[in-house]
Amino acid sequence: MSQPITVLFYPESPAPDSVVAQLCDRLGYKVSNNPTQRFDVAFKYFDATFFSAAMLDELEPIHDFVINGKSLDISKQAIAQVFRIIFGYDLAVDPTKYEGKIVRKSNINALRDGEILEAPFMAIATEYVYQKFIDSEIAGTDTFIEFIVPICEQKIPFVYQQQRNIAQRFEPENIQVEFKEPNEIFSDSELEKILNFAKNIGLDYGELDILRNKVDEKIYVIDVENTLRSFPDKLNNIQKDAAIELLSRTFLSLVVHRL
């Protein structure tokens, strides 16, 4: 009997209940965190905004084939820069010149310190980024829509449509979550740009957070996740199982491509 495929997660190891660990379990893959032992495929796994490519030197023979090995910077500044190049319009704003609502948040991920401010103003701080306020409110309600877009090596298996409370805009709590087909939410042109964005920011496998501005109908990529730690809030067990089934198909192709 042949040995099961072993996926090396390095330098950190995913928690057993993380999405990516559940994908490996569904597919019968072994999970390893030891690069000195036999493995078949490597996944750069590091729960931080920045990553040094030198940390993968131990994997030099397969360096170019490491999943997410080129995902080195998912800071808000990097997201805004790549977004501008791919989409041709800005998420970032200059708060000393822009007039209207803007969002101030830390350049570092997961701090959840976002704040809505009225620009222009002169007191700016380098540890923050300043972004256009994206109005995705559902008319006549106190809720808004946010899309979580799974990415797997230039494929989008489905989209999570999250409905959230405006009063908790910068918190991870949802009111409800639905599965959507990518072409239900995005045009062909938008889907092409989303995948180009993922490629240019080095994301082989992960998720993008996207808002659609009801003012100009444009979409904005506001966050990148490259560790697949958890499911969206309010996803029930049936939905989680369905997500694992759909994601496992794309994860299978990602792994097989690197064998």
PDB file of C-alpha atoms in Angstrom:
ATOM      1  CA  MET A   1       0.000   0.000   0.000  1.00  0.00           C
ATOM      2  CA  SER A   2       1.388   3.418  -0.949  1.00  0.00           C
ATOM      3  CA  GLN A   3       2.088   5.963   1.754  1.00  0.00           C
ATOM      4  CA  PRO A   4      -0.406   8.806   2.243  1.00  0.00           C
ATOM      5  CA  ILE A   5       0.586  12.218   0.923  1.00  0.00           C
ATOM      6  CA  THR A   6       2.333  14.296   3.582  1.00  0.00           C
ATOM      7  CA  VAL A   7       1.899  18.070   3.567  1.00  0.00           C
ATOM      8  CA  LEU A   8       4.590  20.009   5.405  1.00  0.00           C
ATOM      9  CA  PHE A   9       3.290  23.194   7.018  1.00  0.00           C
ATOM     10  CA  TYR A  10       6.226  25.448   7.818  1.00  0.00           C
ATOM     11  CA  PRO A  11       7.407  27.254   9.886  1.00  0.00           C
ATOM     12  CA  GLU A  12       4.185  27.015  11.920  1.00  0.00           C
ATOM     13  CA  SER A  13       1.688  24.183  12.123  1.00  0.00           C
ATOM     14  CA  PRO A  14      -2.070  24.708  11.700  1.00  0.00           C
ATOM     15  CA  ALA A  15      -4.398  24.031  14.615  1.00  0.00           C
ATOM     16  CA  PRO A  16      -6.284  20.723  14.275  1.00  0.00           C
ATOM     17  CA  ASP A  17      -9.598  22.573  13.888  1.00  0.00           C
ATOM     18  CA  SER A  18      -8.306  25.033  11.272  1.00  0.00           C
ATOM     19  CA  VAL A  19      -9.849  24.929   7.815  1.00  0.00           C
ATOM     20  CA  VAL A  20      -6.663  23.785   6.112  1.00  0.00           C
ATOM     21  CA  ALA A  21      -6.102  20.973   8.645  1.00  0.00           C
ATOM     22  CA  GLN A  22      -9.672  19.790   8.045  1.00  0.00           C
ATOM     23  CA  LEU A  23      -9.005  19.805   4.300  1.00  0.00           C
ATOM     24  CA  CYS A  24      -5.999  17.551   4.811  1.00  0.00           C
ATOM     25  CA  ASP A  25      -8.058  15.259   7.020  1.00  0.00           C
ATOM     26  CA  ARG A  26     -10.853  15.057   4.428  1.00  0.00           C
ATOM     27  CA  LEU A  27      -8.342  14.122   1.719  1.00  0.00           C
ATOM     28  CA  GLY A  28      -6.422  11.647   3.873  1.00  0.00           C
ATOM     29  CA  TYR A  29      -3.227  13.727   3.903  1.00  0.00           C
ATOM     30  CA  LYS A  30      -0.769  13.591   6.778  1.00  0.00           C
ATOM     31  CA  VAL A  31       0.219  16.921   8.335  1.00  0.00           C
ATOM     32  CA  SER A  32       3.845  17.546   9.284  1.00  0.00           C
ATOM     33  CA  ASN A  33       5.828  20.440  10.732  1.00  0.00           C
ATOM     34  CA  ASN A  34       9.257  18.801  10.494  1.00  0.00           C
ATOM     35  CA  PRO A  35      11.203  19.670   7.308  1.00  0.00           C
ATOM     36  CA  THR A  36      13.872  17.059   8.107  1.00  0.00           C
ATOM     37  CA  GLN A  37      11.366  14.238   7.678  1.00  0.00           C
ATOM     38  CA  ARG A  38       9.881  13.021   4.414  1.00  0.00           C
ATOM     39  CA  PHE A  39       7.134  15.168   2.927  1.00  0.00           C
ATOM     40  CA  ASP A  40       5.545  15.517  -0.489  1.00  0.00           C
ATOM     41  CA  VAL A  41       4.277  19.098  -0.622  1.00  0.00           C
ATOM     42  CA  ALA A  42       5.182  22.184   1.403  1.00  0.00           C
ATOM     43  CA  PHE A  43       2.810  24.941   2.517  1.00  0.00           C
ATOM     44  CA  LYS A  44       4.239  28.173   3.911  1.00  0.00           C
ATOM     45  CA  TYR A  45       2.141  28.668   7.030  1.00  0.00           C
ATOM     46  CA  PHE A  46       2.880  31.678   9.206  1.00  0.00           C
ATOM     47  CA  ASP A  47       0.234  33.668  11.035  1.00  0.00           C
ATOM     48  CA  ALA A  48       1.658  37.152  10.593  1.00  0.00           C
ATOM     49  CA  THR A  49       1.397  40.146   8.282  1.00  0.00           C
ATOM     50  CA  PHE A  50       4.996  39.932   7.039  1.00  0.00           C
ATOM     51  CA  PHE A  51       7.135  36.917   6.176  1.00  0.00           C
ATOM     52  CA  SER A  52      10.825  36.672   5.327  1.00  0.00           C
ATOM     53  CA  ALA A  53      11.600  34.464   2.334  1.00  0.00           C
ATOM     54  CA  ALA A  54      14.834  33.481   4.116  1.00  0.00           C
ATOM     55  CA  MET A  55      12.727  31.408   6.513  1.00  0.00           C
ATOM     56  CA  LEU A  56      12.124  29.001   3.639  1.00  0.00           C
ATOM     57  CA  ASP A  57      15.830  28.465   2.889  1.00  0.00           C
ATOM     58  CA  GLU A  58      15.597  25.026   4.478  1.00  0.00           C
ATOM     59  CA  LEU A  59      13.200  24.126   1.670  1.00  0.00           C
ATOM     60  CA  GLU A  60      15.531  25.378  -1.063  1.00  0.00           C
ATOM     61  CA  PRO A  61      15.225  22.394  -3.454  1.00  0.00           C
ATOM     62  CA  ILE A  62      11.471  23.019  -3.818  1.00  0.00           C
ATOM     63  CA  HIS A  63      11.451  26.699  -2.887  1.00  0.00           C
ATOM     64  CA  ASP A  64       9.535  27.838  -5.967  1.00  0.00           C
ATOM     65  CA  PHE A  65       6.823  25.214  -5.462  1.00  0.00           C
ATOM     66  CA  VAL A  66       5.972  25.995  -1.827  1.00  0.00           C
ATOM     67  CA  ILE A  67       2.274  26.858  -1.517  1.00  0.00           C
ATOM     68  CA  ASN A  68       2.012  30.559  -0.607  1.00  0.00           C
ATOM     69  CA  GLY A  69       5.804  30.756  -0.654  1.00  0.00           C
ATOM     70  CA  LYS A  70       5.584  34.102  -2.436  1.00  0.00           C
ATOM     71  CA  SER A  71       3.001  35.523  -0.023  1.00  0.00           C
ATOM     72  CA  LEU A  72       5.442  37.721   1.896  1.00  0.00           C
ATOM     73  CA  ASP A  73       3.466  40.876   2.663  1.00  0.00           C
ATOM     74  CA  ILE A  74      -0.284  41.053   3.265  1.00  0.00           C
ATOM     75  CA  SER A  75      -0.232  44.391   5.052  1.00  0.00           C
ATOM     76  CA  LYS A  76      -2.934  46.936   4.314  1.00  0.00           C
ATOM     77  CA  GLN A  77      -0.363  49.063   2.453  1.00  0.00           C
ATOM     78  CA  ALA A  78       0.635  46.163   0.213  1.00  0.00           C
ATOM     79  CA  ILE A  79      -3.006  45.303  -0.447  1.00  0.00           C
ATOM     80  CA  ALA A  80      -3.757  48.889  -1.498  1.00  0.00           C
ATOM     81  CA  GLN A  81      -0.680  49.053  -3.754  1.00  0.00           C
ATOM     82  CA  VAL A  82      -1.434  45.797  -5.575  1.00  0.00           C
ATOM     83  CA  PHE A  83      -5.117  46.709  -5.748  1.00  0.00           C
ATOM     84  CA  ARG A  84      -4.304  50.008  -7.498  1.00  0.00           C
ATOM     85  CA  ILE A  85      -2.128  48.238 -10.071  1.00  0.00           C
ATOM     86  CA  ILE A  86      -4.674  45.526 -10.903  1.00  0.00           C
ATOM     87  CA  PHE A  87      -7.986  47.366 -10.641  1.00  0.00           C
ATOM     88  CA  GLY A  88      -6.873  50.796 -11.832  1.00  0.00           C
ATOM     89  CA  TYR A  89      -8.515  52.774  -9.034  1.00  0.00           C
ATOM     90  CA  ASP A  90      -7.641  53.488  -5.428  1.00  0.00           C
ATOM     91  CA  LEU A  91      -8.591  52.046  -2.084  1.00  0.00           C
ATOM     92  CA  ALA A  92      -6.046  54.214  -0.263  1.00  0.00           C
ATOM     93  CA  VAL A  93      -6.663  57.934   0.218  1.00  0.00           C
ATOM     94  CA  ASP A  94      -4.616  60.918   1.360  1.00  0.00           C
ATOM     95  CA  PRO A  95      -6.484  62.118   4.480  1.00  0.00           C
ATOM     96  CA  THR A  96      -4.967  65.590   4.180  1.00  0.00           C
ATOM     97  CA  LYS A  97      -6.649  66.111   0.792  1.00  0.00           C
ATOM     98  CA  TYR A  98      -9.612  63.717   0.587  1.00  0.00           C
ATOM     99  CA  GLU A  99     -13.029  65.106   1.499  1.00  0.00           C
ATOM    100  CA  GLY A 100     -15.600  62.836   3.129  1.00  0.00           C
ATOM    101  CA  LYS A 101     -15.741  59.655   5.179  1.00  0.00           C
ATOM    102  CA  ILE A 102     -12.624  57.517   5.341  1.00  0.00           C
ATOM    103  CA  VAL A 103     -11.490  54.488   7.323  1.00  0.00           C
ATOM    104  CA  ARG A 104      -8.359  54.503   9.461  1.00  0.00           C
ATOM    105  CA  LYS A 105      -6.926  51.128  10.460  1.00  0.00           C
ATOM    106  CA  SER A 106      -3.615  49.590  11.433  1.00  0.00           C
ATOM    107  CA  ASN A 107      -1.289  48.482   8.663  1.00  0.00           C
ATOM    108  CA  ILE A 108      -0.889  45.221  10.604  1.00  0.00           C
ATOM    109  CA  ASN A 109      -3.551  42.552  10.182  1.00  0.00           C
ATOM    110  CA  ALA A 110      -6.132  41.339  12.705  1.00  0.00           C
ATOM    111  CA  LEU A 111      -5.916  44.267  15.150  1.00  0.00           C
ATOM    112  CA  ARG A 112      -9.550  45.225  14.464  1.00  0.00           C
ATOM    113  CA  ASP A 113      -8.893  48.857  15.281  1.00  0.00           C
ATOM    114  CA  GLY A 114     -10.735  50.347  12.319  1.00  0.00           C
ATOM    115  CA  GLU A 115     -12.346  53.734  12.801  1.00  0.00           C
ATOM    116  CA  ILE A 116     -14.496  55.870  10.502  1.00  0.00           C
ATOM    117  CA  LEU A 117     -13.300  59.480  10.331  1.00  0.00           C
ATOM    118  CA  GLU A 118     -14.235  62.615   8.426  1.00  0.00           C
ATOM    119  CA  ALA A 119     -11.495  63.955   6.146  1.00  0.00           C
ATOM    120  CA  PRO A 120      -9.590  66.117   5.476  1.00  0.00           C
ATOM    121  CA  PHE A 121      -7.347  66.387   8.531  1.00  0.00           C
ATOM    122  CA  MET A 122      -3.624  66.876   9.035  1.00  0.00           C
ATOM    123  CA  ALA A 123      -2.855  64.610  12.023  1.00  0.00           C
ATOM    124  CA  ILE A 124      -1.760  61.374  10.352  1.00  0.00           C
ATOM    125  CA  ALA A 125       0.238  58.481  11.833  1.00  0.00           C
ATOM    126  CA  THR A 126       2.568  56.151   9.931  1.00  0.00           C
ATOM    127  CA  GLU A 127       1.349  53.024  11.738  1.00  0.00           C
ATOM    128  CA  TYR A 128      -2.088  53.473  10.176  1.00  0.00           C
ATOM    129  CA  VAL A 129      -3.448  53.302   6.659  1.00  0.00           C
ATOM    130  CA  TYR A 130      -6.241  55.531   5.399  1.00  0.00           C
ATOM    131  CA  GLN A 131      -8.798  54.063   3.035  1.00  0.00           C
ATOM    132  CA  LYS A 132     -11.897  55.082   1.164  1.00  0.00           C
ATOM    133  CA  PHE A 133     -15.071  54.352   3.128  1.00  0.00           C
ATOM    134  CA  ILE A 134     -16.858  51.580   1.224  1.00  0.00           C
ATOM    135  CA  ASP A 135     -20.626  51.796   1.634  1.00  0.00           C
ATOM    136  CA  SER A 136     -22.079  48.312   1.162  1.00  0.00           C
ATOM    137  CA  GLU A 137     -25.115  48.892   3.376  1.00  0.00           C
ATOM    138  CA  ILE A 138     -28.367  47.103   2.556  1.00  0.00           C
ATOM    139  CA  ALA A 139     -30.890  49.884   1.963  1.00  0.00           C
ATOM    140  CA  GLY A 140     -33.345  50.409   4.799  1.00  0.00           C
ATOM    141  CA  THR A 141     -31.430  48.237   7.255  1.00  0.00           C
ATOM    142  CA  ASP A 142     -28.630  48.578   9.765  1.00  0.00           C
ATOM    143  CA  THR A 143     -26.628  45.846   8.028  1.00  0.00           C
ATOM    144  CA  PHE A 144     -24.071  45.591   5.232  1.00  0.00           C
ATOM    145  CA  ILE A 145     -22.705  42.904   2.913  1.00  0.00           C
ATOM    146  CA  GLU A 146     -19.139  41.626   2.815  1.00  0.00           C
ATOM    147  CA  PHE A 147     -17.820  38.888   0.535  1.00  0.00           C
ATOM    148  CA  ILE A 148     -15.202  36.328   1.529  1.00  0.00           C
ATOM    149  CA  VAL A 149     -13.647  34.886  -1.624  1.00  0.00           C
ATOM    150  CA  PRO A 150     -11.688  31.615  -1.338  1.00  0.00           C
ATOM    151  CA  ILE A 151      -8.750  31.435  -3.751  1.00  0.00           C
ATOM    152  CA  CYS A 152      -7.074  28.242  -4.912  1.00  0.00           C
ATOM    153  CA  GLU A 153      -4.349  28.689  -7.514  1.00  0.00           C
ATOM    154  CA  GLN A 154      -6.382  30.852  -9.859  1.00  0.00           C
ATOM    155  CA  LYS A 155      -9.733  29.246  -9.049  1.00  0.00           C
ATOM    156  CA  ILE A 156     -12.668  30.536  -6.984  1.00  0.00           C
ATOM    157  CA  PRO A 157     -14.787  27.551  -5.864  1.00  0.00           C
ATOM    158  CA  PHE A 158     -17.541  29.684  -4.294  1.00  0.00           C
ATOM    159  CA  VAL A 159     -18.121  32.932  -2.397  1.00  0.00           C
ATOM    160  CA  TYR A 160     -19.270  33.491   1.177  1.00  0.00           C
ATOM    161  CA  GLN A 161     -21.804  36.334   1.324  1.00  0.00           C
ATOM    162  CA  GLN A 162     -21.800  37.709   4.858  1.00  0.00           C
ATOM    163  CA  GLN A 163     -24.487  39.966   6.277  1.00  0.00           C
ATOM    164  CA  ARG A 164     -23.156  41.992   9.188  1.00  0.00           C
ATOM    165  CA  ASN A 165     -24.305  44.646  11.627  1.00  0.00           C
ATOM    166  CA  ILE A 166     -23.095  48.159  10.838  1.00  0.00           C
ATOM    167  CA  ALA A 167     -22.535  48.809  14.547  1.00  0.00           C
ATOM    168  CA  GLN A 168     -19.956  45.987  14.533  1.00  0.00           C
ATOM    169  CA  ARG A 169     -18.345  46.830  11.203  1.00  0.00           C
ATOM    170  CA  PHE A 170     -14.811  45.983  12.302  1.00  0.00           C
ATOM    171  CA  GLU A 171     -15.669  42.865  14.308  1.00  0.00           C
ATOM    172  CA  PRO A 172     -15.882  39.301  12.909  1.00  0.00           C
ATOM    173  CA  GLU A 173     -19.495  38.671  13.976  1.00  0.00           C
ATOM    174  CA  ASN A 174     -22.036  37.902  11.246  1.00  0.00           C
ATOM    175  CA  ILE A 175     -25.815  37.874  11.195  1.00  0.00           C
ATOM    176  CA  GLN A 176     -25.909  35.213   8.499  1.00  0.00           C
ATOM    177  CA  VAL A 177     -23.733  33.650   5.801  1.00  0.00           C
ATOM    178  CA  GLU A 178     -24.776  32.300   2.403  1.00  0.00           C
ATOM    179  CA  PHE A 179     -22.902  30.432  -0.322  1.00  0.00           C
ATOM    180  CA  LYS A 180     -22.912  32.096  -3.729  1.00  0.00           C
ATOM    181  CA  GLU A 181     -21.572  31.140  -7.130  1.00  0.00           C
ATOM    182  CA  PRO A 182     -18.754  33.519  -8.130  1.00  0.00           C
ATOM    183  CA  ASN A 183     -20.610  34.694 -11.257  1.00  0.00           C
ATOM    184  CA  GLU A 184     -23.673  35.547  -9.153  1.00  0.00           C
ATOM    185  CA  ILE A 185     -21.638  38.224  -7.399  1.00  0.00           C
ATOM    186  CA  PHE A 186     -18.912  39.339  -9.793  1.00  0.00           C
ATOM    187  CA  SER A 187     -18.668  40.069 -13.512  1.00  0.00           C
ATOM    188  CA  ASP A 188     -16.210  38.165 -15.705  1.00  0.00           C
ATOM    189  CA  SER A 189     -13.935  41.209 -15.715  1.00  0.00           C
ATOM    190  CA  GLU A 190     -14.060  41.471 -11.928  1.00  0.00           C
ATOM    191  CA  LEU A 191     -13.312  37.758 -11.512  1.00  0.00           C
ATOM    192  CA  GLU A 192     -10.298  38.092 -13.800  1.00  0.00           C
ATOM    193  CA  LYS A 193      -9.000  41.032 -11.764  1.00  0.00           C
ATOM    194  CA  ILE A 194      -9.606  39.235  -8.459  1.00  0.00           C
ATOM    195  CA  LEU A 195      -7.485  36.311  -9.634  1.00  0.00           C
ATOM    196  CA  ASN A 196      -4.800  38.651 -10.981  1.00  0.00           C
ATOM    197  CA  PHE A 197      -4.759  40.409  -7.624  1.00  0.00           C
ATOM    198  CA  ALA A 198      -4.274  37.090  -5.818  1.00  0.00           C
ATOM    199  CA  LYS A 199      -1.446  36.134  -8.171  1.00  0.00           C
ATOM    200  CA  ASN A 200       0.326  39.459  -7.795  1.00  0.00           C
ATOM    201  CA  ILE A 201       0.164  39.400  -4.000  1.00  0.00           C
ATOM    202  CA  GLY A 202       1.547  35.846  -3.992  1.00  0.00           C
ATOM    203  CA  LEU A 203      -1.589  34.054  -2.819  1.00  0.00           C
ATOM    204  CA  ASP A 204      -1.821  30.457  -4.027  1.00  0.00           C
ATOM    205  CA  TYR A 205      -4.383  29.477  -1.409  1.00  0.00           C
ATOM    206  CA  GLY A 206      -6.338  31.674   0.976  1.00  0.00           C
ATOM    207  CA  GLU A 207      -9.168  34.179   1.108  1.00  0.00           C
ATOM    208  CA  LEU A 208      -9.855  37.752   0.052  1.00  0.00           C
ATOM    209  CA  ASP A 209     -12.283  40.084   1.822  1.00  0.00           C
ATOM    210  CA  ILE A 210     -14.173  42.179  -0.729  1.00  0.00           C
ATOM    211  CA  LEU A 211     -16.762  44.952  -0.474  1.00  0.00           C
ATOM    212  CA  ARG A 212     -18.912  46.405  -3.255  1.00  0.00           C
ATOM    213  CA  ASN A 213     -19.447  50.142  -2.968  1.00  0.00           C
ATOM    214  CA  LYS A 214     -23.092  50.957  -3.690  1.00  0.00           C
ATOM    215  CA  VAL A 215     -22.055  54.521  -4.596  1.00  0.00           C
ATOM    216  CA  ASP A 216     -19.892  53.626  -7.611  1.00  0.00           C
ATOM    217  CA  GLU A 217     -20.735  49.863  -7.897  1.00  0.00           C
ATOM    218  CA  LYS A 218     -17.018  49.045  -7.857  1.00  0.00           C
ATOM    219  CA  ILE A 219     -15.482  46.263  -5.783  1.00  0.00           C
ATOM    220  CA  TYR A 220     -12.625  46.760  -3.317  1.00  0.00           C
ATOM    221  CA  VAL A 221     -10.286  44.124  -1.872  1.00  0.00           C
ATOM    222  CA  ILE A 222      -9.798  45.156   1.744  1.00  0.00           C
ATOM    223  CA  ASP A 223      -8.044  42.170   3.325  1.00  0.00           C
ATOM    224  CA  VAL A 224      -6.049  39.015   2.564  1.00  0.00           C
ATOM    225  CA  GLU A 225      -5.917  35.792   4.613  1.00  0.00           C
ATOM    226  CA  ASN A 226      -3.209  33.247   3.782  1.00  0.00           C
ATOM    227  CA  THR A 227      -3.469  30.753   6.650  1.00  0.00           C
ATOM    228  CA  LEU A 228      -7.097  29.539   6.392  1.00  0.00           C
ATOM    229  CA  ARG A 229      -7.512  29.409  10.155  1.00  0.00           C
ATOM    230  CA  SER A 230     -11.276  29.453  10.629  1.00  0.00           C
ATOM    231  CA  PHE A 231     -14.667  29.540   8.963  1.00  0.00           C
ATOM    232  CA  PRO A 232     -16.775  32.714   8.872  1.00  0.00           C
ATOM    233  CA  ASP A 233     -18.868  33.334  11.967  1.00  0.00           C
ATOM    234  CA  LYS A 234     -22.434  31.893  11.925  1.00  0.00           C
ATOM    235  CA  LEU A 235     -21.601  29.139   9.453  1.00  0.00           C
ATOM    236  CA  ASN A 236     -23.530  26.083  10.658  1.00  0.00           C
ATOM    237  CA  ASN A 237     -22.168  22.532  10.657  1.00  0.00           C
ATOM    238  CA  ILE A 238     -23.931  21.584   7.419  1.00  0.00           C
ATOM    239  CA  GLN A 239     -22.475  24.654   5.703  1.00  0.00           C
ATOM    240  CA  LYS A 240     -19.016  23.926   7.115  1.00  0.00           C
ATOM    241  CA  ASP A 241     -19.126  20.387   5.769  1.00  0.00           C
ATOM    242  CA  ALA A 242     -20.254  21.673   2.371  1.00  0.00           C
ATOM    243  CA  ALA A 243     -17.424  24.223   2.375  1.00  0.00           C
ATOM    244  CA  ILE A 244     -14.854  21.548   3.222  1.00  0.00           C
ATOM    245  CA  GLU A 245     -16.174  19.361   0.397  1.00  0.00           C
ATOM    246  CA  LEU A 246     -15.952  22.173  -2.167  1.00  0.00           C
ATOM    247  CA  LEU A 247     -12.599  23.451  -0.926  1.00  0.00           C
ATOM    248  CA  SER A 248     -11.093  19.961  -0.783  1.00  0.00           C
ATOM    249  CA  ARG A 249     -11.587  19.569  -4.532  1.00  0.00           C
ATOM    250  CA  THR A 250      -9.534  22.652  -5.294  1.00  0.00           C
ATOM    251  CA  PHE A 251      -6.995  21.826  -2.582  1.00  0.00           C
ATOM    252  CA  LEU A 252      -6.567  18.390  -4.152  1.00  0.00           C
ATOM    253  CA  SER A 253      -5.633  19.937  -7.492  1.00  0.00           C
ATOM    254  CA  LEU A 254      -3.272  22.376  -5.780  1.00  0.00           C
ATOM    255  CA  VAL A 255      -1.414  19.534  -4.050  1.00  0.00           C
ATOM    256  CA  VAL A 256      -1.379  17.126  -7.003  1.00  0.00           C
ATOM    257  CA  HIS A 257       0.086  19.862  -9.208  1.00  0.00           C
ATOM    258  CA  ARG A 258       3.115  19.959  -6.891  1.00  0.00           C
ATOM    259  CA  LEU A 259       3.779  16.225  -6.554  1.00  0.00           C
TER     260      LEU A 259
END
